[in-house]
Amino acid sequence: MEYKAVVDYFKSIFHGNGSDGLILRERWIARDGLFERLAEKFQLAVFTGRLRWEAELTLKRCAPHLLFAPIVGADDVTRPKPAPEGLLKICDECRPAQHWYIGDTVDDARCAGAANAPFIGIAAPSNPRYSELVDVLKAEKAVAILDDINQIERVVMP
């Protein structure tokens, strides 16, 4: 099967017809107050492998009171992750601040490495390939590997 056909089929299920897509079933994993506390000390930004509008829709639905800026999506770059273009755009816009890139895939870790940004990995113990993911994130020089995003404060705000 052609890659484009698989992507198109996935998008039809994920986007749906505007009222029934799986995108509307996404749930916010962060506990109440986590990103509010982070936003008091840090500028929050997003570089996603998804289309920007998909990320914006989820953020508006789940955290409308929080500001994530900039938001860089797959449609804002010429090469997808692990290429660092999107992360470098964010770093350039947010200078001279300290940056961390937080993600849950090897592509996220490699993107951070290529951008020379410290990477914090998320590896959920419920992932059937948890041990393998932890090993890969360690090999990609993650500065920390957490079970979920709710542990992030212990790394960035010790």
Short mmCIF file of N, CA and C in Angstrom, two decimals, residues 22-121:
data_model
loop_
_atom_site.label_atom_id
_atom_site.label_comp_id
_atom_site.label_asym_id
_atom_site.label_seq_id
_atom_site.Cartn_x
_atom_site.Cartn_y
_atom_site.Cartn_z
N LEU A 22 -11.38 11.54 15.67
CA LEU A 22 -10.66 11.15 16.88
C LEU A 22 -9.92 12.32 17.52
N ILE A 23 -9.60 13.34 16.74
CA ILE A 23 -8.93 14.52 17.29
C ILE A 23 -9.76 15.15 18.42
N LEU A 24 -11.07 15.00 18.34
CA LEU A 24 -11.95 15.57 19.36
C LEU A 24 -12.02 14.71 20.61
N ARG A 25 -11.41 13.55 20.58
CA ARG A 25 -11.38 12.66 21.75
C ARG A 25 -10.06 12.77 22.52
N GLU A 26 -9.12 13.57 22.00
CA GLU A 26 -7.85 13.71 22.70
C GLU A 26 -8.11 14.24 24.10
N ARG A 27 -7.32 13.78 25.03
CA ARG A 27 -7.48 14.26 26.40
C ARG A 27 -6.19 14.91 26.88
N TRP A 28 -6.35 15.85 27.77
CA TRP A 28 -5.24 16.60 28.34
C TRP A 28 -4.66 15.77 29.46
N ILE A 29 -3.39 15.47 29.39
CA ILE A 29 -2.75 14.59 30.38
C ILE A 29 -2.23 15.39 31.57
N ALA A 30 -1.83 16.62 31.33
CA ALA A 30 -1.27 17.44 32.41
C ALA A 30 -2.31 17.67 33.51
N ARG A 31 -1.86 17.58 34.75
CA ARG A 31 -2.75 17.86 35.88
C ARG A 31 -3.04 19.35 35.96
N ASP A 32 -4.15 19.67 36.58
CA ASP A 32 -4.52 21.08 36.74
C ASP A 32 -3.39 21.86 37.38
N GLY A 33 -3.08 23.00 36.80
CA GLY A 33 -2.10 23.90 37.37
C GLY A 33 -0.68 23.71 36.86
N LEU A 34 -0.36 22.57 36.25
CA LEU A 34 1.01 22.31 35.83
C LEU A 34 1.51 23.37 34.84
N PHE A 35 0.81 23.54 33.74
CA PHE A 35 1.28 24.47 32.73
C PHE A 35 1.11 25.92 33.18
N GLU A 36 0.17 26.17 34.05
CA GLU A 36 0.04 27.53 34.61
C GLU A 36 1.30 27.89 35.40
N ARG A 37 1.78 26.95 36.23
CA ARG A 37 3.01 27.19 37.00
C ARG A 37 4.21 27.35 36.07
N LEU A 38 4.30 26.51 35.06
CA LEU A 38 5.40 26.61 34.11
C LEU A 38 5.36 27.94 33.36
N ALA A 39 4.15 28.38 32.99
CA ALA A 39 4.01 29.63 32.24
C ALA A 39 4.41 30.86 33.06
N GLU A 40 4.39 30.74 34.38
CA GLU A 40 4.84 31.84 35.23
C GLU A 40 6.34 32.07 35.10
N LYS A 41 7.09 31.03 34.74
CA LYS A 41 8.55 31.12 34.68
C LYS A 41 9.11 30.98 33.27
N PHE A 42 8.34 30.38 32.37
CA PHE A 42 8.86 30.06 31.04
C PHE A 42 7.88 30.47 29.95
N GLN A 43 8.43 30.73 28.77
CA GLN A 43 7.60 30.89 27.58
C GLN A 43 7.33 29.48 27.06
N LEU A 44 6.08 29.16 26.82
CA LEU A 44 5.71 27.84 26.32
C LEU A 44 5.56 27.91 24.81
N ALA A 45 6.13 26.96 24.12
CA ALA A 45 6.05 26.90 22.67
C ALA A 45 5.85 25.44 22.26
N VAL A 46 5.45 25.23 21.02
CA VAL A 46 5.20 23.89 20.52
C VAL A 46 5.84 23.72 19.15
N PHE A 47 6.59 22.61 18.99
CA PHE A 47 6.98 22.13 17.66
C PHE A 47 6.44 20.73 17.55
N THR A 48 5.52 20.54 16.64
CA THR A 48 4.84 19.27 16.49
C THR A 48 4.99 18.72 15.09
N GLY A 49 4.96 17.42 14.99
CA GLY A 49 4.95 16.75 13.70
C GLY A 49 3.57 16.77 13.07
N ARG A 50 2.62 17.29 13.78
CA ARG A 50 1.25 17.43 13.27
C ARG A 50 1.13 18.75 12.52
N LEU A 51 0.03 18.92 11.85
CA LEU A 51 -0.25 20.21 11.23
C LEU A 51 -0.54 21.22 12.32
N ARG A 52 -0.15 22.47 12.09
CA ARG A 52 -0.31 23.50 13.13
C ARG A 52 -1.76 23.62 13.58
N TRP A 53 -2.71 23.61 12.64
CA TRP A 53 -4.11 23.78 13.03
C TRP A 53 -4.58 22.66 13.95
N GLU A 54 -4.04 21.46 13.80
CA GLU A 54 -4.41 20.35 14.67
C GLU A 54 -3.97 20.63 16.11
N ALA A 55 -2.74 21.09 16.25
CA ALA A 55 -2.23 21.43 17.59
C ALA A 55 -3.02 22.59 18.18
N GLU A 56 -3.28 23.61 17.37
CA GLU A 56 -4.03 24.77 17.86
C GLU A 56 -5.44 24.37 18.29
N LEU A 57 -6.08 23.49 17.54
CA LEU A 57 -7.43 23.02 17.90
C LEU A 57 -7.41 22.34 19.27
N THR A 58 -6.46 21.44 19.46
CA THR A 58 -6.37 20.71 20.73
C THR A 58 -6.05 21.66 21.88
N LEU A 59 -5.11 22.59 21.67
CA LEU A 59 -4.77 23.54 22.73
C LEU A 59 -5.96 24.44 23.07
N LYS A 60 -6.68 24.90 22.07
CA LYS A 60 -7.85 25.75 22.32
C LYS A 60 -8.95 24.98 23.06
N ARG A 61 -9.07 23.71 22.73
CA ARG A 61 -10.12 22.90 23.37
C ARG A 61 -9.74 22.51 24.80
N CYS A 62 -8.48 22.15 25.01
CA CYS A 62 -8.05 21.62 26.31
C CYS A 62 -7.44 22.65 27.25
N ALA A 63 -6.86 23.72 26.70
CA ALA A 63 -6.16 24.70 27.54
C ALA A 63 -6.31 26.10 26.94
N PRO A 64 -7.54 26.57 26.79
CA PRO A 64 -7.75 27.85 26.11
C PRO A 64 -7.15 29.05 26.84
N HIS A 65 -6.90 28.92 28.11
CA HIS A 65 -6.37 30.02 28.92
C HIS A 65 -4.84 30.10 28.89
N LEU A 66 -4.19 29.14 28.27
CA LEU A 66 -2.73 29.12 28.21
C LEU A 66 -2.23 29.64 26.86
N LEU A 67 -1.10 30.31 26.89
CA LEU A 67 -0.50 30.82 25.67
C LEU A 67 0.71 29.96 25.31
N PHE A 68 0.65 29.33 24.17
CA PHE A 68 1.77 28.62 23.59
C PHE A 68 2.15 29.40 22.34
N ALA A 69 3.34 29.99 22.33
CA ALA A 69 3.75 30.79 21.18
C ALA A 69 5.27 30.84 21.11
N PRO A 70 5.79 30.51 19.98
CA PRO A 70 5.12 30.14 18.75
C PRO A 70 4.68 28.68 18.76
N ILE A 71 3.78 28.38 17.85
CA ILE A 71 3.40 27.00 17.55
C ILE A 71 3.88 26.74 16.13
N VAL A 72 4.76 25.76 15.98
CA VAL A 72 5.30 25.41 14.68
C VAL A 72 4.86 23.99 14.37
N GLY A 73 4.19 23.83 13.24
CA GLY A 73 3.70 22.52 12.83
C GLY A 73 4.44 21.98 11.64
N ALA A 74 4.09 20.77 11.25
CA ALA A 74 4.73 20.13 10.11
C ALA A 74 4.55 20.94 8.83
N ASP A 75 3.47 21.69 8.75
CA ASP A 75 3.21 22.50 7.57
C ASP A 75 4.01 23.81 7.56
N ASP A 76 4.76 24.06 8.62
CA ASP A 76 5.57 25.28 8.71
C ASP A 76 7.05 25.02 8.41
N VAL A 77 7.39 23.79 8.10
CA VAL A 77 8.79 23.43 7.84
C VAL A 77 8.91 22.73 6.50
N THR A 78 10.12 22.74 5.97
CA THR A 78 10.34 22.06 4.69
C THR A 78 10.71 20.59 4.87
N ARG A 79 11.29 20.26 6.03
CA ARG A 79 11.66 18.88 6.33
C ARG A 79 11.10 18.49 7.69
N PRO A 80 10.44 17.34 7.78
CA PRO A 80 9.83 16.93 9.06
C PRO A 80 10.88 16.48 10.07
N LYS A 81 10.43 16.31 11.32
CA LYS A 81 11.31 15.75 12.33
C LYS A 81 11.83 14.41 11.82
N PRO A 82 13.04 14.07 12.12
CA PRO A 82 13.92 14.64 13.12
C PRO A 82 14.71 15.87 12.67
N ALA A 83 14.48 16.36 11.48
CA ALA A 83 15.14 17.61 11.08
C ALA A 83 14.76 18.69 12.09
N PRO A 84 15.70 19.54 12.48
CA PRO A 84 15.47 20.50 13.57
C PRO A 84 14.88 21.84 13.15
N GLU A 85 14.48 22.00 11.91
CA GLU A 85 14.06 23.32 11.41
C GLU A 85 13.03 24.00 12.32
N GLY A 86 11.99 23.30 12.70
CA GLY A 86 10.95 23.89 13.53
C GLY A 86 11.44 24.28 14.91
N LEU A 87 12.26 23.44 15.50
CA LEU A 87 12.80 23.75 16.82
C LEU A 87 13.76 24.94 16.75
N LEU A 88 14.54 25.00 15.70
CA LEU A 88 15.45 26.14 15.52
C LEU A 88 14.68 27.44 15.32
N LYS A 89 13.53 27.38 14.64
CA LYS A 89 12.69 28.57 14.49
C LYS A 89 12.25 29.08 15.86
N ILE A 90 11.84 28.17 16.71
CA ILE A 90 11.39 28.54 18.05
C ILE A 90 12.56 29.11 18.85
N CYS A 91 13.70 28.44 18.81
CA CYS A 91 14.87 28.91 19.56
C CYS A 91 15.30 30.30 19.09
N ASP A 92 15.26 30.55 17.80
CA ASP A 92 15.63 31.87 17.27
C ASP A 92 14.66 32.94 17.76
N GLU A 93 13.39 32.61 17.80
CA GLU A 93 12.38 33.59 18.23
C GLU A 93 12.43 33.84 19.73
N CYS A 94 12.88 32.88 20.49
CA CYS A 94 12.84 32.97 21.96
C CYS A 94 14.19 33.27 22.58
N ARG A 95 15.17 33.70 21.84
CA ARG A 95 16.50 34.00 22.39
C ARG A 95 16.43 35.14 23.37
N PRO A 96 17.27 35.19 24.34
CA PRO A 96 18.38 34.30 24.68
C PRO A 96 18.00 33.26 25.73
N ALA A 97 16.76 32.93 25.84
CA ALA A 97 16.28 32.05 26.90
C ALA A 97 16.87 30.64 26.83
N GLN A 98 16.90 29.99 27.99
CA GLN A 98 17.24 28.57 28.09
C GLN A 98 16.10 27.79 27.43
N HIS A 99 16.43 26.75 26.68
CA HIS A 99 15.43 25.93 26.01
C HIS A 99 15.50 24.50 26.49
N TRP A 100 14.38 23.87 26.53
CA TRP A 100 14.28 22.42 26.67
C TRP A 100 13.30 21.96 25.61
N TYR A 101 13.56 20.81 25.05
CA TYR A 101 12.60 20.21 24.13
C TYR A 101 12.11 18.94 24.79
N ILE A 102 10.81 18.81 24.90
CA ILE A 102 10.19 17.69 25.60
C ILE A 102 9.42 16.89 24.57
N GLY A 103 9.66 15.58 24.55
CA GLY A 103 8.96 14.75 23.59
C GLY A 103 8.95 13.30 23.99
N ASP A 104 8.26 12.51 23.18
CA ASP A 104 8.08 11.10 23.53
C ASP A 104 8.47 10.13 22.41
N THR A 105 9.26 10.61 21.45
CA THR A 105 9.69 9.74 20.37
C THR A 105 11.18 9.92 20.10
N VAL A 106 11.75 8.95 19.42
CA VAL A 106 13.15 9.06 19.04
C VAL A 106 13.35 10.23 18.09
N ASP A 107 12.37 10.51 17.22
CA ASP A 107 12.49 11.67 16.33
C ASP A 107 12.56 12.97 17.12
N ASP A 108 11.81 13.06 18.22
CA ASP A 108 11.90 14.25 19.08
C ASP A 108 13.31 14.38 19.65
N ALA A 109 13.85 13.28 20.13
CA ALA A 109 15.19 13.30 20.72
C ALA A 109 16.24 13.69 19.68
N ARG A 110 16.12 13.13 18.50
CA ARG A 110 17.09 13.44 17.45
C ARG A 110 16.96 14.88 16.97
N CYS A 111 15.75 15.38 16.93
CA CYS A 111 15.51 16.77 16.57
C CYS A 111 16.21 17.69 17.57
N ALA A 112 16.03 17.41 18.85
CA ALA A 112 16.68 18.22 19.89
C ALA A 112 18.19 18.16 19.76
N GLY A 113 18.72 16.96 19.53
CA GLY A 113 20.16 16.82 19.38
C GLY A 113 20.69 17.62 18.20
N ALA A 114 19.98 17.59 17.09
CA ALA A 114 20.41 18.34 15.90
C ALA A 114 20.31 19.85 16.12
N ALA A 115 19.41 20.28 17.01
CA ALA A 115 19.27 21.70 17.33
C ALA A 115 20.13 22.11 18.51
N ASN A 116 20.85 21.16 19.08
CA ASN A 116 21.69 21.42 20.25
C ASN A 116 20.86 21.94 21.43
N ALA A 117 19.68 21.36 21.60
CA ALA A 117 18.78 21.73 22.70
C ALA A 117 18.69 20.56 23.67
N PRO A 118 18.75 20.81 24.96
CA PRO A 118 18.59 19.72 25.93
C PRO A 118 17.22 19.05 25.73
N PHE A 119 17.22 17.73 25.77
CA PHE A 119 16.00 16.96 25.52
C PHE A 119 15.55 16.25 26.79
N ILE A 120 14.26 16.37 27.08
CA ILE A 120 13.63 15.64 28.18
C ILE A 120 12.65 14.67 27.56
N GLY A 121 12.88 13.39 27.78
CA GLY A 121 12.03 12.36 27.19
C GLY A 121 10.90 11.94 28.10
#
